[in-house]
Coordinates of N, CA and C in Angstrom, one line a residue:
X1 N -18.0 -40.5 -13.0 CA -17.4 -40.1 -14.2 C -18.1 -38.9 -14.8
X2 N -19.2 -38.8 -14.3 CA -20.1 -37.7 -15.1 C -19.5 -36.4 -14.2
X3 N -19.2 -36.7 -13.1 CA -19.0 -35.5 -12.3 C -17.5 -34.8 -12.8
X4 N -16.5 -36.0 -13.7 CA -15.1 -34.9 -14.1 C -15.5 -34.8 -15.6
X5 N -16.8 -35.0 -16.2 CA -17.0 -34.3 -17.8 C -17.6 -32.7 -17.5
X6 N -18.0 -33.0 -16.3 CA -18.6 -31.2 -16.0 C -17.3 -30.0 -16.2
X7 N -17.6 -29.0 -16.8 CA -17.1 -27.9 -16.6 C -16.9 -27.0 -15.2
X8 N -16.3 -27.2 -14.3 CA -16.2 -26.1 -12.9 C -15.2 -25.3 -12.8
X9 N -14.5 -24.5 -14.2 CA -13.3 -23.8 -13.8 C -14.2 -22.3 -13.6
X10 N -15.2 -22.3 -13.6 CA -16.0 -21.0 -13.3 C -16.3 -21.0 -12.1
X11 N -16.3 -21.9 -11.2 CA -16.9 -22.2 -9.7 C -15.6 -21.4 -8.8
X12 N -14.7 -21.5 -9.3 CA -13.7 -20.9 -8.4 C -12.9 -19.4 -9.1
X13 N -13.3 -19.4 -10.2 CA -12.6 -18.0 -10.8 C -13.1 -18.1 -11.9
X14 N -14.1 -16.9 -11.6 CA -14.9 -16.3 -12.6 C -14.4 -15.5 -14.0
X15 N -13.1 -15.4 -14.4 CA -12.7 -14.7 -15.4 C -12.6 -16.3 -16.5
X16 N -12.8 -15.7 -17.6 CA -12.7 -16.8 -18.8 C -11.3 -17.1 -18.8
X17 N -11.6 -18.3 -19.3 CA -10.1 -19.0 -19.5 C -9.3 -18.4 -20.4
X18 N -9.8 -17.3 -21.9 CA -9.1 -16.1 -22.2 C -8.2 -15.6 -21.7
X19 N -8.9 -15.2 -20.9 CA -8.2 -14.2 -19.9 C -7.3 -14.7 -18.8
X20 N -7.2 -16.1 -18.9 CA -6.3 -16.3 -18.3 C -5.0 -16.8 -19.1
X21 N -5.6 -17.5 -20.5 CA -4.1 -17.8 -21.0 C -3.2 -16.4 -21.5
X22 N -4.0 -15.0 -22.1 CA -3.8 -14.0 -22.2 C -2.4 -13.7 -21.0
X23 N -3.2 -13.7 -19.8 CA -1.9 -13.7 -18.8 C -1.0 -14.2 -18.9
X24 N -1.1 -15.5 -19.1 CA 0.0 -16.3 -18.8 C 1.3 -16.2 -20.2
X25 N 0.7 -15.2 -21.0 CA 1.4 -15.0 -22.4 C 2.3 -14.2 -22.0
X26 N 1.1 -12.3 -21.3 CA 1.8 -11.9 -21.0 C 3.1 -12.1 -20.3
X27 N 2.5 -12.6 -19.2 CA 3.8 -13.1 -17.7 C 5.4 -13.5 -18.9
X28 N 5.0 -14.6 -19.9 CA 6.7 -14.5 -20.4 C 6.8 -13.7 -21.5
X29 N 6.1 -13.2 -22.0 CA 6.8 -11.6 -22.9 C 7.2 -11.0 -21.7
X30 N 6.7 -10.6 -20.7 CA 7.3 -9.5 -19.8 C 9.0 -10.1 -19.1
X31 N 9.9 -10.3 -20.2 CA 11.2 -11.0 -19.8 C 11.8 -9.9 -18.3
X32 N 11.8 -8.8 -18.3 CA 12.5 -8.5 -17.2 C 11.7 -8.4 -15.6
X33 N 10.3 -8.9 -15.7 CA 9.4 -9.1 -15.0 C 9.1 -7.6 -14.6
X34 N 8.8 -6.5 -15.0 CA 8.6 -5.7 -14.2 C 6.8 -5.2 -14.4
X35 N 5.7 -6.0 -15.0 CA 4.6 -6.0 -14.9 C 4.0 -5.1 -16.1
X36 N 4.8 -4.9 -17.0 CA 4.6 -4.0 -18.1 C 5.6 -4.9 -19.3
X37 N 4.6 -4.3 -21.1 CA 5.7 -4.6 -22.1 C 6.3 -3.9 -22.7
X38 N 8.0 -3.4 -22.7 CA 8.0 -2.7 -23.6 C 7.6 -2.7 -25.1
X39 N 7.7 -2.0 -26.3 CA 8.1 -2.4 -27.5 C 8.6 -3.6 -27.8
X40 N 9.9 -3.9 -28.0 CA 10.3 -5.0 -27.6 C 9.8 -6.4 -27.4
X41 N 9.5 -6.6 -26.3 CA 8.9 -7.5 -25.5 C 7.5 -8.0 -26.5
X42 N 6.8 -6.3 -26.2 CA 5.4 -7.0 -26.8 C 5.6 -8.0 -28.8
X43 N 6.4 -7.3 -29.0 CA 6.9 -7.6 -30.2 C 7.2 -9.6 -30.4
X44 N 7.9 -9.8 -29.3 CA 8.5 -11.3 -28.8 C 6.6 -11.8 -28.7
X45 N 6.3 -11.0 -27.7 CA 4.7 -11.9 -27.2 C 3.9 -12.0 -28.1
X46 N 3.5 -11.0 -29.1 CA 2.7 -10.9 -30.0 C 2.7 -9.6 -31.1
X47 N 2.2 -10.2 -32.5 CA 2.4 -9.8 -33.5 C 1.5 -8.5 -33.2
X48 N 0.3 -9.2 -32.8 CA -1.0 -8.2 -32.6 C -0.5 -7.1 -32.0
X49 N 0.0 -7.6 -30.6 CA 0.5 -6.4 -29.9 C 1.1 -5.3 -30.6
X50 N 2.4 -5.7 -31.0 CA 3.4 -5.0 -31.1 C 2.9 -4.2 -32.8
X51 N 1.7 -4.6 -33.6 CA 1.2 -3.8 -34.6 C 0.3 -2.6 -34.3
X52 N -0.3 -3.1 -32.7 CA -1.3 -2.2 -32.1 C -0.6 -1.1 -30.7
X53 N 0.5 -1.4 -30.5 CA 0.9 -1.0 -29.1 C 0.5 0.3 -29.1
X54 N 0.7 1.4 -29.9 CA 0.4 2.7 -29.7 C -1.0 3.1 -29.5
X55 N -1.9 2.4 -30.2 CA -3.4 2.1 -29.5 C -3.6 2.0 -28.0
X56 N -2.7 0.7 -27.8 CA -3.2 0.2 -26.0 C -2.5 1.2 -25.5
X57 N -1.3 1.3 -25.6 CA -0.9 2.2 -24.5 C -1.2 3.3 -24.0
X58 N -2.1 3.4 -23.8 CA -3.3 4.5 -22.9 C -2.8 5.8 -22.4
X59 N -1.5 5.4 -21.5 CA -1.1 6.6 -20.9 C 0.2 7.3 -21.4
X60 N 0.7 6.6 -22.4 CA 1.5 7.2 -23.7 C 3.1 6.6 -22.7
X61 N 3.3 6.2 -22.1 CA 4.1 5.8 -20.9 C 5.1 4.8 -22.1
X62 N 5.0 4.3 -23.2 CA 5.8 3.8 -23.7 C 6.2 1.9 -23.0
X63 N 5.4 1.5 -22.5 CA 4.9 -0.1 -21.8 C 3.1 -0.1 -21.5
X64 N 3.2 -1.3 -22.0 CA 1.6 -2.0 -22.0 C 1.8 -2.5 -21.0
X65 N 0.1 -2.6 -20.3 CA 0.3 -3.3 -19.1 C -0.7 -4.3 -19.4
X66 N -1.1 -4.9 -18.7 CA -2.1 -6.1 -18.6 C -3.7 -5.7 -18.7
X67 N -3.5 -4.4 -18.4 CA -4.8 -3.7 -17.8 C -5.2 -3.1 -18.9
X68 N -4.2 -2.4 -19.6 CA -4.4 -1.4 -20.9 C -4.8 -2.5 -22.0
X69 N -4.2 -3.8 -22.1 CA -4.6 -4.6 -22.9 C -6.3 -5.3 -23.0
X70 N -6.2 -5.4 -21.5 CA -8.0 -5.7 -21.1 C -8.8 -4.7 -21.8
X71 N -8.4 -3.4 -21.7 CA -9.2 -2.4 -21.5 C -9.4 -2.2 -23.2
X72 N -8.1 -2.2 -24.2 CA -8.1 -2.3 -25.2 C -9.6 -3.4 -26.4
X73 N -9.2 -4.7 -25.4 CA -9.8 -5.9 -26.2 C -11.3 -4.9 -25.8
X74 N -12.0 -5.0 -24.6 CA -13.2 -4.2 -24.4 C -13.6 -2.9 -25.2
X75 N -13.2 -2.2 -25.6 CA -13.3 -1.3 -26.1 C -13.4 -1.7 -27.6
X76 N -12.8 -2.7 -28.3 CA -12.7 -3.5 -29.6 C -13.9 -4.3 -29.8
X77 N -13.9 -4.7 -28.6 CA -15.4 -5.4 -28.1 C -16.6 -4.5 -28.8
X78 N -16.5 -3.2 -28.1 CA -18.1 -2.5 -28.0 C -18.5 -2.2 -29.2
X79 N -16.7 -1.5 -30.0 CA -16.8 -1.3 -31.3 C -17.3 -2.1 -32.6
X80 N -17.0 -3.4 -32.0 CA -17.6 -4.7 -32.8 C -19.0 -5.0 -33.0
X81 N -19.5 -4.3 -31.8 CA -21.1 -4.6 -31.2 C -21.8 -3.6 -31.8
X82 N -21.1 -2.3 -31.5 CA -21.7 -1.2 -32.0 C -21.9 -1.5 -34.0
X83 N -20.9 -1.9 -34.8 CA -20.9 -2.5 -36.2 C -22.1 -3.4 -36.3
X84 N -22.1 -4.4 -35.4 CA -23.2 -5.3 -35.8 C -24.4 -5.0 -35.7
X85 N -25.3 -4.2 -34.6 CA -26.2 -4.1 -34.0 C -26.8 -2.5 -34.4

């Protein structure tokens, strides 16, 4: 019993569980599957998004990717750290 109260979703993939329901958000906002959100889309998946998109979208390409979103929260991150510290 003690052995399924343990935590081991780190033992096999090391990214936080964040980061993975984040995906799995993405995955159905991206309705036409093509690995990116438009407008649109991100709008369906999230409020956040679709208030912030012109921020993430990094390469001005007019779709968010999964990566620009990572890249985004990190950078919100440092900014956060940088306020506190």
């Amino acid at each position: 019993m003690a052995r399924r109260d343990r935590d081991t979703r780190g033992v096999r993939d090391c990214r936080p569980a964040g980061s993975r329901r984040q995906q799995e958000r993405f995955k159905r906002a991206d309705t036409d599957g093509n690995g990116a959100l438009n407008r649109e889309e991100a709008g369906k998946g999230s409020r956040a998004l679709a208030r912030h998109f012109d921020k993430i979208d990094a390469n001005k390409d007019g779709q968010i990717t999964n990566h620009e979103i990572q890249a985004a929260r990190k950078a919100r991150g440092g900014a956060r750290r940088g306020k506190i510290g």
